[in-house]
C-alpha cells in the first residue's frame, strides 16, 4: 500500500523508517535491532489501544500538510517531532484524514471536541458552508423535552438503538450531539456511536463512518439562551419539569431496560473481542 507523506520533504525511504508499529508498544523505528543505542526508542504509551486516535500506528498515515509544518532535520529529531505531532493536539479528526472544520472550545469532557452555541448558530445559518458539506444535529433528550422546544432540524435520538441506526444510514461530514446541559446523555451517546463505529471499522482502522463529531457545549439550555429564534417551538422544557415527572420515569425505564438487554447480549455471546473493545477508542 503506498504511503502518503507525513512531511512533504521526506523521502519514501525515510517515511518507511519512521512509521510506527501498531499495538501496545511504543513508537519504534522499524529496524532489525531496536535495542542498539543508535535506534531512538520513545517510551511513550500513546500508541496503545486505550489511547486516542492521534496515534495513527498504520501502514498509511493520513495527514494533511496544512495541519503540520515540521522542517526536515536529523532523523532522530524527525521521529520525535512526528511523535509529538501525532500524540499531541494536532486538530486532526478521528480518522486522521484532515483537520477539524469548526473552532472548538475547552469543554467539560476532555476526550470530546466541543463547540460553542455561537458556532452552532453559524453552522445553522450557513456560515461554514464553504468547509462543511453536510451535518446533522442529534438531540439526545427525551421526547417530551424535544417536543417542548428543540433546535431546528435537530433529530431526537435518545436510545442506543437510535444512535446505532446512524451507522446504517448515509454518512454526513459532521455530527453535533447535545442534551439539556451536554453533561451526561449527549456525551454518552456520542461515545456510544464512536465505539460502535470503531467496532464496525476494526479491519480498516482508523477509517470511520463519522470521523468528525462535536458536542454542543452546555447543551440546549445554553443554545436557547443565545439563539432562541433557531428553536422550534421557541421554548425550553427542562428534564425535571414537574408536569412531566411520569414521562421522565417512563423514558428512563425504557432507556435502562433496552440498554441492559443490549449489554446482556454482548455478555452472553462469548465473543472475547467484543468484550475487550468496550472501552472507546477515540
CSV table of C-alpha atoms in Angstrom, one decimal:
chain,number,residue,atom,x,y,z
A,1,UNK,CA,0.0,0.0,0.0
A,2,UNK,CA,1.5,3.4,-1.0
A,3,UNK,CA,2.4,5.6,1.9
A,4,UNK,CA,1.2,9.2,2.0
A,5,UNK,CA,3.8,11.7,3.1
A,6,UNK,CA,3.8,12.7,6.8
A,7,UNK,CA,6.1,15.6,5.9
A,8,UNK,CA,6.3,16.7,2.3
A,9,UNK,CA,10.0,17.0,2.3
A,10,UNK,CA,10.8,13.4,3.4
A,11,UNK,CA,11.6,10.6,1.1
A,12,UNK,CA,9.7,7.3,0.9
A,13,UNK,CA,12.7,5.6,2.5
A,14,UNK,CA,12.7,8.0,5.4
A,15,UNK,CA,8.9,7.5,5.9
A,16,UNK,CA,9.2,3.8,5.9
A,17,UNK,CA,11.8,4.1,8.6
A,18,UNK,CA,9.9,6.2,11.0
A,19,UNK,CA,6.4,4.7,10.6
A,20,UNK,CA,5.2,3.4,13.9
A,21,UNK,CA,4.1,-0.2,14.6
A,22,UNK,CA,0.6,-0.8,15.7
A,23,UNK,CA,-0.3,-2.3,19.0
A,24,UNK,CA,0.5,-1.7,22.7
A,25,UNK,CA,4.2,-1.0,22.1
A,26,UNK,CA,5.7,2.5,22.0
A,27,UNK,CA,6.6,4.4,18.8
A,28,UNK,CA,9.6,2.4,17.5
A,29,UNK,CA,11.5,2.9,14.2
A,30,UNK,CA,11.2,-0.2,12.0
A,31,UNK,CA,14.8,-1.5,12.3
A,32,UNK,CA,16.1,-5.0,12.9
A,33,UNK,CA,17.7,-4.2,16.2
A,34,UNK,CA,15.8,-1.6,18.2
A,35,UNK,CA,17.9,-2.3,21.3
A,36,UNK,CA,21.0,-0.6,20.0
A,37,UNK,CA,21.9,2.9,21.1
A,38,UNK,CA,21.6,4.2,17.6
A,39,UNK,CA,17.9,3.3,17.5
A,40,UNK,CA,15.9,6.1,19.1
A,41,UNK,CA,13.2,4.3,21.2
A,42,UNK,CA,10.5,6.6,22.5
A,43,UNK,CA,9.0,5.0,25.6
A,44,UNK,CA,5.6,6.7,25.3
A,45,UNK,CA,2.3,4.9,25.7
A,46,UNK,CA,0.4,7.0,23.2
A,47,UNK,CA,0.1,4.2,20.7
A,48,UNK,CA,-1.7,1.8,23.0
A,49,UNK,CA,-5.2,0.6,22.2
A,50,UNK,CA,-6.5,2.7,25.0
A,51,UNK,CA,-5.2,6.0,23.6
A,52,UNK,CA,-6.9,8.4,21.4
A,53,UNK,CA,-6.7,8.5,17.6
A,54,UNK,CA,-3.9,10.9,17.4
A,55,UNK,CA,-1.5,7.9,17.5
A,56,UNK,CA,-2.0,6.5,13.9
A,57,UNK,CA,0.1,3.4,14.0
A,58,UNK,CA,-0.7,2.2,10.5
A,59,UNK,CA,1.0,1.4,7.2
A,60,UNK,CA,-0.6,4.5,5.8
A,61,UNK,CA,-0.6,7.8,7.7
A,62,UNK,CA,-3.4,10.2,6.7
A,63,UNK,CA,-2.1,13.7,7.4
A,64,UNK,CA,-2.8,16.9,5.6
A,65,UNK,CA,0.4,19.0,5.1
A,66,UNK,CA,-1.6,22.1,6.2
A,67,UNK,CA,-2.0,20.6,9.6
A,68,UNK,CA,1.7,20.1,10.4
A,69,UNK,CA,4.8,22.0,9.4
A,70,UNK,CA,8.0,20.4,10.8
A,71,UNK,CA,11.1,21.1,8.8
A,72,UNK,CA,13.4,18.1,7.8
A,73,UNK,CA,16.3,17.8,10.2
A,74,UNK,CA,18.2,14.8,11.7
A,75,UNK,CA,16.4,11.5,11.7
A,76,UNK,CA,16.0,11.3,15.5
A,77,UNK,CA,14.5,14.7,15.7
A,78,UNK,CA,12.1,13.9,12.9
A,79,UNK,CA,10.9,10.8,14.8
A,80,UNK,CA,10.5,12.8,18.0
A,81,UNK,CA,8.6,15.6,16.1
A,82,UNK,CA,6.3,13.0,14.4
A,83,UNK,CA,5.5,11.5,17.8
A,84,UNK,CA,4.8,15.0,19.2
A,85,UNK,CA,2.5,15.9,16.2
A,86,UNK,CA,0.5,12.6,16.3
A,87,UNK,CA,0.2,12.3,20.0
A,88,UNK,CA,-0.5,16.0,20.8
A,89,UNK,CA,-3.4,18.2,20.0
A,90,UNK,CA,-3.0,18.3,16.2
A,91,UNK,CA,-6.6,19.1,15.5
A,92,UNK,CA,-6.9,16.0,13.3
A,93,UNK,CA,-10.3,14.4,13.0
A,94,UNK,CA,-10.6,10.8,14.3
A,95,UNK,CA,-9.5,9.1,11.1
A,96,UNK,CA,-6.6,11.4,10.6
A,97,UNK,CA,-7.7,12.4,7.1
A,98,UNK,CA,-8.0,16.2,7.7
A,99,UNK,CA,-8.3,18.9,10.4
A,100,UNK,CA,-11.4,19.7,12.3
A,101,UNK,CA,-13.6,22.1,10.3
A,102,UNK,CA,-15.1,24.0,13.3
A,103,UNK,CA,-13.4,26.0,16.1
A,104,UNK,CA,-13.6,24.2,19.4
A,105,UNK,CA,-13.8,25.3,23.0
A,106,UNK,CA,-12.5,23.7,26.2
A,107,UNK,CA,-15.4,21.6,27.4
A,108,UNK,CA,-16.1,19.6,30.5
A,109,UNK,CA,-15.3,16.4,28.6
A,110,UNK,CA,-11.6,16.5,27.7
A,111,UNK,CA,-11.9,13.5,25.4
A,112,UNK,CA,-14.5,15.1,23.2
A,113,UNK,CA,-14.4,18.1,20.8
A,114,UNK,CA,-16.9,20.8,22.0
A,115,UNK,CA,-18.3,23.7,20.1
A,116,UNK,CA,-20.0,26.8,21.4
A,117,UNK,CA,-23.6,27.7,20.9
A,118,UNK,CA,-22.5,30.6,18.8
A,119,UNK,CA,-20.6,28.3,16.5
A,120,UNK,CA,-23.6,26.0,16.1
A,121,UNK,CA,-25.7,29.1,15.2
A,122,UNK,CA,-23.2,30.0,12.5
A,123,UNK,CA,-23.4,26.4,11.2
A,124,UNK,CA,-27.2,26.5,11.0
A,125,UNK,CA,-27.0,29.9,9.3
A,126,UNK,CA,-24.7,28.5,6.6
A,127,UNK,CA,-21.6,30.5,7.6
A,128,UNK,CA,-19.5,27.3,7.4
A,129,UNK,CA,-20.9,26.0,4.1
A,130,UNK,CA,-17.5,26.5,2.5
A,131,UNK,CA,-15.9,23.9,4.8
A,132,UNK,CA,-18.9,21.7,5.8
A,133,UNK,CA,-20.8,20.0,3.0
A,134,UNK,CA,-23.4,18.3,5.3
A,135,UNK,CA,-24.2,18.0,9.0
A,136,UNK,CA,-26.8,16.6,11.4
A,137,UNK,CA,-27.7,17.7,14.9
A,138,UNK,CA,-28.5,14.9,17.3
A,139,UNK,CA,-30.7,15.8,20.3
A,140,UNK,CA,-30.4,13.1,23.0
A,141,UNK,CA,-33.0,14.5,25.3
A,142,UNK,CA,-36.3,12.6,26.0
A,143,UNK,CA,-39.2,13.2,23.6
A,144,UNK,CA,-41.2,15.4,25.9
A,145,UNK,CA,-38.2,17.7,26.3
A,146,UNK,CA,-37.7,17.7,22.5
A,147,UNK,CA,-41.4,18.4,21.9
A,148,UNK,CA,-41.2,21.3,24.3
A,149,UNK,CA,-38.5,23.1,22.2
A,150,UNK,CA,-35.6,21.9,20.1
A,151,UNK,CA,-33.0,23.2,17.6
A,152,UNK,CA,-34.4,23.5,14.1
A,153,UNK,CA,-33.6,20.4,12.0
A,154,UNK,CA,-32.3,18.5,15.1
A,155,UNK,CA,-33.1,14.8,15.3
A,156,UNK,CA,-34.4,13.3,18.5
A,157,UNK,CA,-32.4,10.1,19.3
A,158,UNK,CA,-32.4,9.1,22.9
A,159,UNK,CA,-31.9,5.3,22.8
A,160,UNK,CA,-28.7,3.5,21.9
A,161,UNK,CA,-30.5,1.7,19.1
A,162,UNK,CA,-31.5,5.0,17.6
A,163,UNK,CA,-27.8,6.1,17.7
A,164,UNK,CA,-26.7,2.8,16.1
A,165,UNK,CA,-29.1,3.4,13.3
A,166,UNK,CA,-26.9,6.2,12.1
A,167,UNK,CA,-24.2,3.7,11.2
A,168,UNK,CA,-26.6,2.2,8.6
A,169,UNK,CA,-27.6,5.5,7.0
A,170,UNK,CA,-25.8,7.7,4.5
A,171,UNK,CA,-23.0,9.4,6.4
A,172,UNK,CA,-22.6,13.2,6.6
A,173,UNK,CA,-19.5,15.1,7.2
A,174,UNK,CA,-20.3,16.4,10.7
A,175,UNK,CA,-22.4,15.2,13.6
A,176,UNK,CA,-23.2,17.5,16.6
A,177,UNK,CA,-24.6,15.9,19.7
A,178,UNK,CA,-26.3,17.6,22.7
A,179,UNK,CA,-28.7,17.1,25.5
A,180,UNK,CA,-30.0,19.6,28.1
A,181,UNK,CA,-26.6,20.5,29.5
A,182,UNK,CA,-24.4,18.2,27.4
A,183,UNK,CA,-23.2,16.7,30.7
A,184,UNK,CA,-24.5,13.1,30.6
A,185,UNK,CA,-26.8,11.9,27.9
A,186,UNK,CA,-25.2,13.8,24.9
A,187,UNK,CA,-21.6,12.7,25.7
A,188,UNK,CA,-22.7,9.2,26.5
A,189,UNK,CA,-24.5,8.8,23.2
A,190,UNK,CA,-21.6,10.4,21.3
A,191,UNK,CA,-19.1,7.9,22.9
A,192,UNK,CA,-21.5,5.0,22.1
A,193,UNK,CA,-21.6,5.9,18.4
A,194,UNK,CA,-17.9,6.2,18.2
A,195,UNK,CA,-17.4,2.9,20.0
A,196,UNK,CA,-19.8,1.1,17.6
A,197,UNK,CA,-18.2,2.9,14.6
A,198,UNK,CA,-14.8,1.7,15.7
A,199,UNK,CA,-16.1,-1.9,16.0
A,200,UNK,CA,-17.6,-1.7,12.6
A,201,UNK,CA,-14.4,-0.5,11.0
A,202,UNK,CA,-11.9,-2.6,13.0
A,203,UNK,CA,-10.3,-4.0,9.9
A,204,UNK,CA,-9.9,-0.6,8.4
A,205,UNK,CA,-8.6,1.4,11.3
A,206,UNK,CA,-8.5,4.4,11.5
A,207,UNK,CA,-11.4,4.7,9.0
A,208,UNK,CA,-14.8,5.7,10.4
A,209,UNK,CA,-18.2,6.4,9.1
A,210,UNK,CA,-18.3,9.5,11.2
A,211,UNK,CA,-14.8,10.8,12.0
A,212,UNK,CA,-15.9,14.4,12.7
A,213,UNK,CA,-18.2,14.6,15.7
A,214,UNK,CA,-18.7,17.5,18.1
A,215,UNK,CA,-20.5,18.1,21.4
A,216,UNK,CA,-22.5,21.3,21.9
A,217,UNK,CA,-21.0,22.9,24.9
A,218,UNK,CA,-23.5,23.5,27.8
A,219,UNK,CA,-26.3,21.9,25.7
A,220,UNK,CA,-29.7,23.0,24.6
A,221,UNK,CA,-30.2,25.3,27.6
A,222,UNK,CA,-27.3,27.5,26.6
A,223,UNK,CA,-28.2,27.4,22.9
A,224,UNK,CA,-31.7,28.5,23.7
A,225,UNK,CA,-30.4,31.5,25.8
A,226,UNK,CA,-28.3,32.7,22.8
A,227,UNK,CA,-30.3,31.7,19.7
A,228,UNK,CA,-33.9,31.0,20.7
A,229,UNK,CA,-35.1,32.2,17.2
A,230,UNK,CA,-33.5,29.0,15.8
A,231,UNK,CA,-35.6,26.8,18.1
A,232,UNK,CA,-38.9,25.1,17.3
A,233,UNK,CA,-41.1,25.9,19.2
A,234,UNK,CA,-39.3,28.8,20.8
A,235,UNK,CA,-39.4,27.3,24.3
A,236,UNK,CA,-37.3,25.3,26.7
A,237,UNK,CA,-38.7,22.4,28.7
A,238,UNK,CA,-36.3,21.1,31.4
A,239,UNK,CA,-35.9,17.3,32.0
A,240,UNK,CA,-37.1,17.8,35.6
A,241,UNK,CA,-40.3,19.7,34.7
A,242,UNK,CA,-42.7,18.7,37.4
A,243,UNK,CA,-45.5,18.4,34.9
A,244,UNK,CA,-43.7,15.6,33.1
A,245,UNK,CA,-42.5,13.5,36.0
A,246,UNK,CA,-44.4,10.5,34.7
A,247,UNK,CA,-42.8,10.9,31.3
A,248,UNK,CA,-39.4,11.1,32.9
A,249,UNK,CA,-39.9,7.9,34.8
A,250,UNK,CA,-41.2,6.2,31.7
A,251,UNK,CA,-38.3,7.2,29.3
A,252,UNK,CA,-35.7,6.5,31.9
A,253,UNK,CA,-37.1,3.0,32.4
A,254,UNK,CA,-37.3,2.3,28.7
A,255,UNK,CA,-33.7,3.5,28.1
A,256,UNK,CA,-32.4,1.5,31.0
A,257,UNK,CA,-34.2,-1.7,30.0
A,258,UNK,CA,-33.1,-1.5,26.4
A,259,UNK,CA,-29.5,-0.7,27.3
A,260,UNK,CA,-29.4,-3.6,29.7
A,261,UNK,CA,-30.8,-6.0,27.1
A,262,UNK,CA,-28.2,-4.9,24.6
A,263,UNK,CA,-25.3,-5.4,27.1
A,264,UNK,CA,-26.7,-8.8,28.1
A,265,UNK,CA,-26.5,-10.0,24.5
A,266,UNK,CA,-22.9,-9.0,24.3
A,267,UNK,CA,-22.0,-10.6,27.7
A,268,UNK,CA,-23.7,-13.9,26.8
A,269,UNK,CA,-22.2,-14.1,23.3
A,270,UNK,CA,-18.9,-15.4,24.5
A,271,UNK,CA,-17.2,-13.1,22.0
A,272,UNK,CA,-14.0,-12.1,23.8
A,273,UNK,CA,-13.2,-9.4,21.1
A,274,UNK,CA,-16.4,-7.6,21.7
A,275,UNK,CA,-15.9,-7.6,25.4
A,276,UNK,CA,-12.4,-6.3,25.1
A,277,UNK,CA,-13.5,-3.5,22.8
A,278,UNK,CA,-16.0,-1.9,25.1
A,279,UNK,CA,-13.6,0.8,26.0
A,280,UNK,CA,-14.0,3.6,23.5
A,281,UNK,CA,-11.0,4.3,21.2
A,282,UNK,CA,-11.3,7.9,20.1
